[in-house]
Amino acid sequence: MRLFLKKITHPFLKLGLKLFYLKPRKYSYDGIKVLVHPEVFPPHLTLSTKILLDFINPMNLENKTLLELGCGSGIISLYASKKQAIVTATDINKIALQYLEKASLKNNLDLEIIQSDLFDNLQNRIYDYIIINPPYYPRTPKNTKEKAWFCGENFEYFEKLFKQIPNHITNSSNVFMILSNDCDIEHIKSITSKFDLNLKIFFEKKILGEINYIFKIASK
Ligand SMILES: C[S@@+](CC[C@H](N)C(=O)[O-])C[C@H]1O[C@@H](n2cnc3c(N)ncnc32)[C@H](O)[C@@H]1O
C-alpha cells in the first residue's frame, strides 16, 4: 500500500497525469460517452471503473434502485441507467456532477444527480444496489480533486461510510465496493466490524500484478 502511495505521488507519474489531464478527456463504454474534467477521477488510466462496469454488465438491473456513491465521471451510473435501473449518482465534487448532467442529456439517459458528502443528503433512502469505488489511500486530501484518492489520514471516509450504510440498506440490498491489494484492506475490514457489517470478497480480478477485489457489504 505504501508502495503504491509512493507510486501515485511519484513526480514522473504526477507529471504524466497532469499532462494527460490538462484538458477534459473522453471516456466511453458500451456506446456511452462522457467527458472527464481534469478535476475529476480519471477512469482512463485506472482499472477499477472498467472492472465495475464489466461486473454490472450481466446483471438484471431493470427497475432496481441503484446508488453510485461517489460517481466521478458517472459512467457507471449512466451504464446502470442504460440497463434500466433507477439511478441516483452522488459525489462531493460539483464539477463531476455538472459534467455528468451534460453527459446524461447527450446520451439521453435519465438519472438523479445529488451533491452529497457520503449519505448526508440521502436521508431515509434505501437502495437495492449501492456501488462504491472509494478513495483508499490514508492521507488527508488537500482539495476536492484529491478526495478521489485519499480517504483521510485515519481512514475517516470509511469510518463515516460504514456508520451511515446500515441506514440505507435492507437484508436484500446488494452493496458492492471495489478495493485493490494496494490498499490496507485489513484496516478497512476492521472498521466494518465496529459497525456490525461484514465485508466478503465477491469477485476478484488480477491485472498486471494488481488484484482488485469487489467486496459485498452486508449487515451481520
Ligand atoms: C475513486 S473515485 C471513483 C469515481 C467513479 N465511481 C468511478 O468508479 O470512476 C472516488 C469518487 O468518490 C468521490 N468522493 C470522495 N469522498 C467523497 C465523499 N465524502 N462523499 C461523496 N463522494 C466522495 C470523489 O470525488 C470521487 O469522484
Short mmCIF file of C-alpha atoms and ligand atoms in Angstrom, two decimals:
data_model
loop_
_atom_site.label_atom_id
_atom_site.label_comp_id
_atom_site.label_asym_id
_atom_site.label_seq_id
_atom_site.Cartn_x
_atom_site.Cartn_y
_atom_site.Cartn_z
CA MET A 1 0.00 0.00 0.00
CA ARG A 2 2.75 2.40 0.98
CA LEU A 3 4.49 1.33 -2.23
CA PHE A 4 1.52 2.40 -4.33
CA LEU A 5 1.08 5.61 -2.37
CA LYS A 6 4.68 6.27 -3.38
CA LYS A 7 3.73 5.33 -6.97
CA ILE A 8 0.84 7.81 -7.29
CA THR A 9 2.81 10.59 -5.63
CA HIS A 10 5.93 9.86 -7.70
CA PRO A 11 6.97 13.06 -9.54
CA PHE A 12 7.10 11.40 -13.01
CA LEU A 13 3.68 9.79 -12.64
CA LYS A 14 2.26 13.00 -11.21
CA LEU A 15 3.65 14.95 -14.15
CA GLY A 16 2.34 12.36 -16.64
CA LEU A 17 -1.14 12.53 -15.12
CA LYS A 18 -1.01 16.33 -15.08
CA LEU A 19 -0.07 16.48 -18.77
CA PHE A 20 -2.67 13.89 -19.78
CA TYR A 21 -5.34 15.79 -17.87
CA LEU A 22 -4.58 19.31 -18.98
CA LYS A 23 -7.92 19.24 -20.77
CA PRO A 24 -11.15 17.23 -20.42
CA ARG A 25 -10.73 13.72 -21.85
CA LYS A 26 -13.32 11.46 -23.45
CA TYR A 27 -14.14 8.06 -22.00
CA SER A 28 -16.68 5.59 -23.31
CA TYR A 29 -18.26 2.25 -22.51
CA ASP A 30 -20.89 0.35 -24.48
CA GLY A 31 -21.65 3.40 -26.63
CA ILE A 32 -21.99 5.77 -23.66
CA LYS A 33 -19.67 8.75 -23.87
CA VAL A 34 -18.53 11.05 -21.07
CA LEU A 35 -16.12 13.93 -20.88
CA VAL A 36 -13.88 13.78 -17.80
CA HIS A 37 -12.77 17.15 -16.41
CA PRO A 38 -9.16 17.37 -15.07
CA GLU A 39 -10.58 17.86 -11.54
CA VAL A 40 -12.47 14.56 -11.73
CA PHE A 41 -11.31 10.95 -11.09
CA PRO A 42 -9.83 9.58 -14.34
CA PRO A 43 -11.26 6.20 -15.38
CA HIS A 44 -8.85 6.01 -18.35
CA LEU A 45 -5.64 5.13 -16.56
CA THR A 46 -7.07 3.21 -13.62
CA LEU A 47 -8.58 -0.28 -13.63
CA SER A 48 -11.35 -0.02 -11.06
CA THR A 49 -14.05 1.77 -13.09
CA LYS A 50 -13.79 -0.67 -16.01
CA ILE A 51 -13.84 -3.66 -13.66
CA LEU A 52 -17.06 -2.36 -12.07
CA LEU A 53 -18.63 -1.70 -15.48
CA ASP A 54 -17.85 -5.26 -16.61
CA PHE A 55 -19.08 -6.55 -13.25
CA ILE A 56 -22.55 -5.00 -13.60
CA ASN A 57 -22.74 -5.89 -17.30
CA PRO A 58 -24.51 -9.28 -16.82
CA MET A 59 -26.79 -8.05 -14.01
CA ASN A 60 -30.51 -7.58 -14.47
CA LEU A 61 -30.99 -4.09 -13.02
CA GLU A 62 -34.38 -3.36 -14.53
CA ASN A 63 -36.44 -1.23 -12.12
CA LYS A 64 -33.89 -1.70 -9.33
CA THR A 65 -32.90 1.36 -7.35
CA LEU A 66 -29.14 1.85 -7.67
CA LEU A 67 -26.92 4.38 -5.95
CA GLU A 68 -23.43 5.11 -7.23
CA LEU A 69 -21.84 6.70 -4.20
CA GLY A 70 -19.01 8.96 -5.40
CA CYS A 71 -19.80 8.73 -9.11
CA GLY A 72 -16.90 10.77 -10.55
CA SER A 73 -17.40 10.84 -14.34
CA GLY A 74 -20.69 8.98 -13.83
CA ILE A 75 -20.01 6.38 -16.50
CA ILE A 76 -21.15 3.56 -14.15
CA SER A 77 -24.35 5.43 -13.29
CA LEU A 78 -25.11 6.09 -16.95
CA TYR A 79 -24.50 2.45 -17.82
CA ALA A 80 -26.80 1.33 -15.00
CA SER A 81 -29.42 3.74 -16.35
CA LYS A 82 -28.99 2.19 -19.81
CA LYS A 83 -29.68 -1.15 -18.12
CA GLN A 84 -32.94 0.39 -16.86
CA ALA A 85 -32.03 0.78 -13.21
CA ILE A 86 -33.50 3.74 -11.32
CA VAL A 87 -30.22 5.52 -10.69
CA THR A 88 -29.01 8.07 -8.16
CA ALA A 89 -25.50 9.39 -8.76
CA THR A 90 -23.82 11.34 -5.97
CA ASP A 91 -20.47 12.96 -5.43
CA ILE A 92 -18.86 15.58 -3.26
CA ASN A 93 -17.25 17.08 -6.38
CA LYS A 94 -19.52 19.72 -8.00
CA ILE A 95 -17.61 19.76 -11.30
CA ALA A 96 -18.08 16.00 -11.67
CA LEU A 97 -21.83 16.43 -11.25
CA GLN A 98 -22.02 19.36 -13.69
CA TYR A 99 -20.26 17.26 -16.34
CA LEU A 100 -22.46 14.25 -15.56
CA GLU A 101 -25.59 16.32 -16.05
CA LYS A 102 -24.40 17.26 -19.54
CA ALA A 103 -23.45 13.63 -20.29
CA SER A 104 -26.87 12.42 -19.18
CA LEU A 105 -28.54 14.77 -21.69
CA LYS A 106 -26.10 13.92 -24.50
CA ASN A 107 -26.53 10.17 -24.00
CA ASN A 108 -30.26 10.56 -23.44
CA LEU A 109 -30.03 8.55 -20.21
CA ASP A 110 -32.04 9.53 -17.18
CA LEU A 111 -30.66 9.66 -13.65
CA GLU A 112 -30.92 11.65 -10.45
CA ILE A 113 -27.83 13.66 -9.54
CA ILE A 114 -27.24 14.80 -5.95
CA GLN A 115 -24.27 16.55 -4.40
CA SER A 116 -23.63 14.86 -1.07
CA ASP A 117 -20.86 14.09 1.37
CA LEU A 118 -21.45 10.32 1.53
CA PHE A 119 -25.07 9.80 2.68
CA ASP A 120 -25.56 13.25 4.26
CA ASN A 121 -28.12 14.39 1.66
CA LEU A 122 -29.74 10.98 1.18
CA GLN A 123 -31.74 10.77 4.39
CA ASN A 124 -34.26 7.91 4.59
CA ARG A 125 -33.37 6.47 1.21
CA ILE A 126 -32.97 2.70 0.78
CA TYR A 127 -31.36 1.14 -2.28
CA ASP A 128 -31.44 -2.28 -3.98
CA TYR A 129 -27.88 -1.73 -5.20
CA ILE A 130 -25.06 0.52 -4.00
CA ILE A 131 -21.84 0.68 -5.98
CA ILE A 132 -18.74 2.24 -4.42
CA ASN A 133 -15.27 2.82 -5.84
CA PRO A 134 -13.80 4.61 -2.81
CA PRO A 135 -10.72 6.70 -2.24
CA TYR A 136 -8.47 4.47 -0.14
CA TYR A 137 -5.03 5.95 0.42
CA PRO A 138 -4.56 7.15 4.00
CA ARG A 139 -3.67 10.78 3.59
CA THR A 140 -5.63 13.98 4.22
CA PRO A 141 -6.94 15.31 0.89
CA LYS A 142 -5.76 18.89 0.26
CA ASN A 143 -8.64 19.72 -2.09
CA THR A 144 -11.71 18.25 -3.78
CA LYS A 145 -9.70 16.64 -6.56
CA GLU A 146 -7.60 14.72 -4.04
CA LYS A 147 -10.75 13.34 -2.42
CA ALA A 148 -10.89 10.91 -5.35
CA TRP A 149 -7.75 9.24 -3.97
CA PHE A 150 -7.25 9.97 -0.27
CA CYS A 151 -9.57 8.74 2.48
CA GLY A 152 -8.07 10.77 5.32
CA GLU A 153 -5.03 10.05 7.49
CA ASN A 154 -7.17 7.89 9.80
CA PHE A 155 -9.48 6.40 7.15
CA GLU A 156 -12.17 8.95 8.08
CA TYR A 157 -14.02 8.32 4.78
CA PHE A 158 -14.55 4.66 5.76
CA GLU A 159 -15.46 5.46 9.38
CA LYS A 160 -18.29 7.68 8.15
CA LEU A 161 -19.29 5.39 5.26
CA PHE A 162 -19.69 2.29 7.44
CA LYS A 163 -21.50 4.26 10.14
CA GLN A 164 -24.05 5.53 7.59
CA ILE A 165 -24.56 2.46 5.36
CA PRO A 166 -26.83 0.44 7.73
CA ASN A 167 -29.49 3.18 7.48
CA HIS A 168 -29.70 2.79 3.69
CA ILE A 169 -29.89 -0.96 3.14
CA THR A 170 -32.17 -3.91 3.83
CA ASN A 171 -31.26 -7.60 4.06
CA SER A 172 -31.81 -7.94 0.33
CA SER A 173 -29.71 -4.95 -0.72
CA ASN A 174 -26.54 -5.55 -2.72
CA VAL A 175 -23.70 -3.25 -1.70
CA PHE A 176 -20.55 -3.68 -3.76
CA MET A 177 -17.27 -1.91 -3.11
CA ILE A 178 -14.04 -2.31 -5.06
CA LEU A 179 -10.64 -2.28 -3.33
CA SER A 180 -7.20 -3.14 -4.60
CA ASN A 181 -4.44 -5.12 -2.92
CA ASP A 182 -2.54 -1.80 -2.99
CA CYS A 183 -4.59 -0.59 -0.05
CA ASP A 184 -4.84 -1.60 3.58
CA ILE A 185 -7.77 -3.99 3.26
CA GLU A 186 -7.30 -5.43 6.75
CA HIS A 187 -7.58 -1.99 8.32
CA ILE A 188 -10.70 -1.18 6.28
CA LYS A 189 -12.18 -4.55 7.33
CA SER A 190 -11.50 -3.76 10.96
CA ILE A 191 -13.60 -0.59 10.63
CA THR A 192 -16.61 -2.52 9.23
CA SER A 193 -16.67 -4.79 12.26
CA LYS A 194 -17.13 -1.73 14.53
CA PHE A 195 -20.46 -1.11 12.79
CA ASP A 196 -21.68 -4.74 12.69
CA LEU A 197 -21.04 -5.05 8.98
CA ASN A 198 -19.49 -7.91 7.03
CA LEU A 199 -17.07 -7.41 4.16
CA LYS A 200 -16.80 -10.51 1.95
CA ILE A 201 -14.90 -10.98 -1.30
CA PHE A 202 -17.50 -11.48 -4.06
CA PHE A 203 -15.32 -11.19 -7.16
CA GLU A 204 -11.65 -10.68 -7.89
CA LYS A 205 -9.61 -9.78 -10.92
CA LYS A 206 -5.85 -9.75 -11.35
CA ILE A 207 -4.41 -7.41 -13.97
CA LEU A 208 -0.68 -6.66 -14.34
CA GLY A 209 0.10 -7.94 -10.84
CA GLU A 210 -2.58 -5.80 -9.16
CA ILE A 211 -5.53 -7.67 -7.65
CA ASN A 212 -8.83 -5.82 -7.48
CA TYR A 213 -11.47 -7.26 -5.17
CA ILE A 214 -15.16 -6.47 -5.29
CA PHE A 215 -16.46 -6.86 -1.75
CA LYS A 216 -20.09 -7.35 -0.81
CA ILE A 217 -21.01 -5.37 2.30
CA ALA A 218 -23.88 -6.64 4.44
CA SER A 219 -25.20 -6.29 7.96
CA LYS A 220 -24.09 -9.08 10.31
C1 LIG B 1 -12.08 6.50 -6.90
S1 LIG B 1 -13.18 7.74 -7.43
C2 LIG B 1 -14.43 6.76 -8.24
C3 LIG B 1 -15.28 7.50 -9.24
C4 LIG B 1 -16.30 6.62 -10.00
N1 LIG B 1 -17.18 5.96 -9.08
C5 LIG B 1 -15.59 5.61 -10.84
O1 LIG B 1 -15.61 4.41 -10.50
O2 LIG B 1 -14.99 6.01 -11.85
C6 LIG B 1 -13.92 8.21 -5.87
C7 LIG B 1 -15.02 9.24 -6.00
O3 LIG B 1 -15.57 9.48 -4.69
C8 LIG B 1 -15.79 10.85 -4.51
N2 LIG B 1 -15.77 11.14 -3.07
C9 LIG B 1 -14.72 11.20 -2.23
N3 LIG B 1 -15.10 11.47 -0.98
C10 LIG B 1 -16.45 11.60 -1.03
C11 LIG B 1 -17.45 11.89 -0.06
N4 LIG B 1 -17.12 12.11 1.23
N5 LIG B 1 -18.73 11.94 -0.44
C12 LIG B 1 -19.08 11.73 -1.75
N6 LIG B 1 -18.19 11.46 -2.72
C13 LIG B 1 -16.88 11.39 -2.36
C14 LIG B 1 -14.66 11.52 -5.27
O4 LIG B 1 -14.96 12.85 -5.60
C15 LIG B 1 -14.55 10.59 -6.50
O5 LIG B 1 -15.38 11.03 -7.54
#
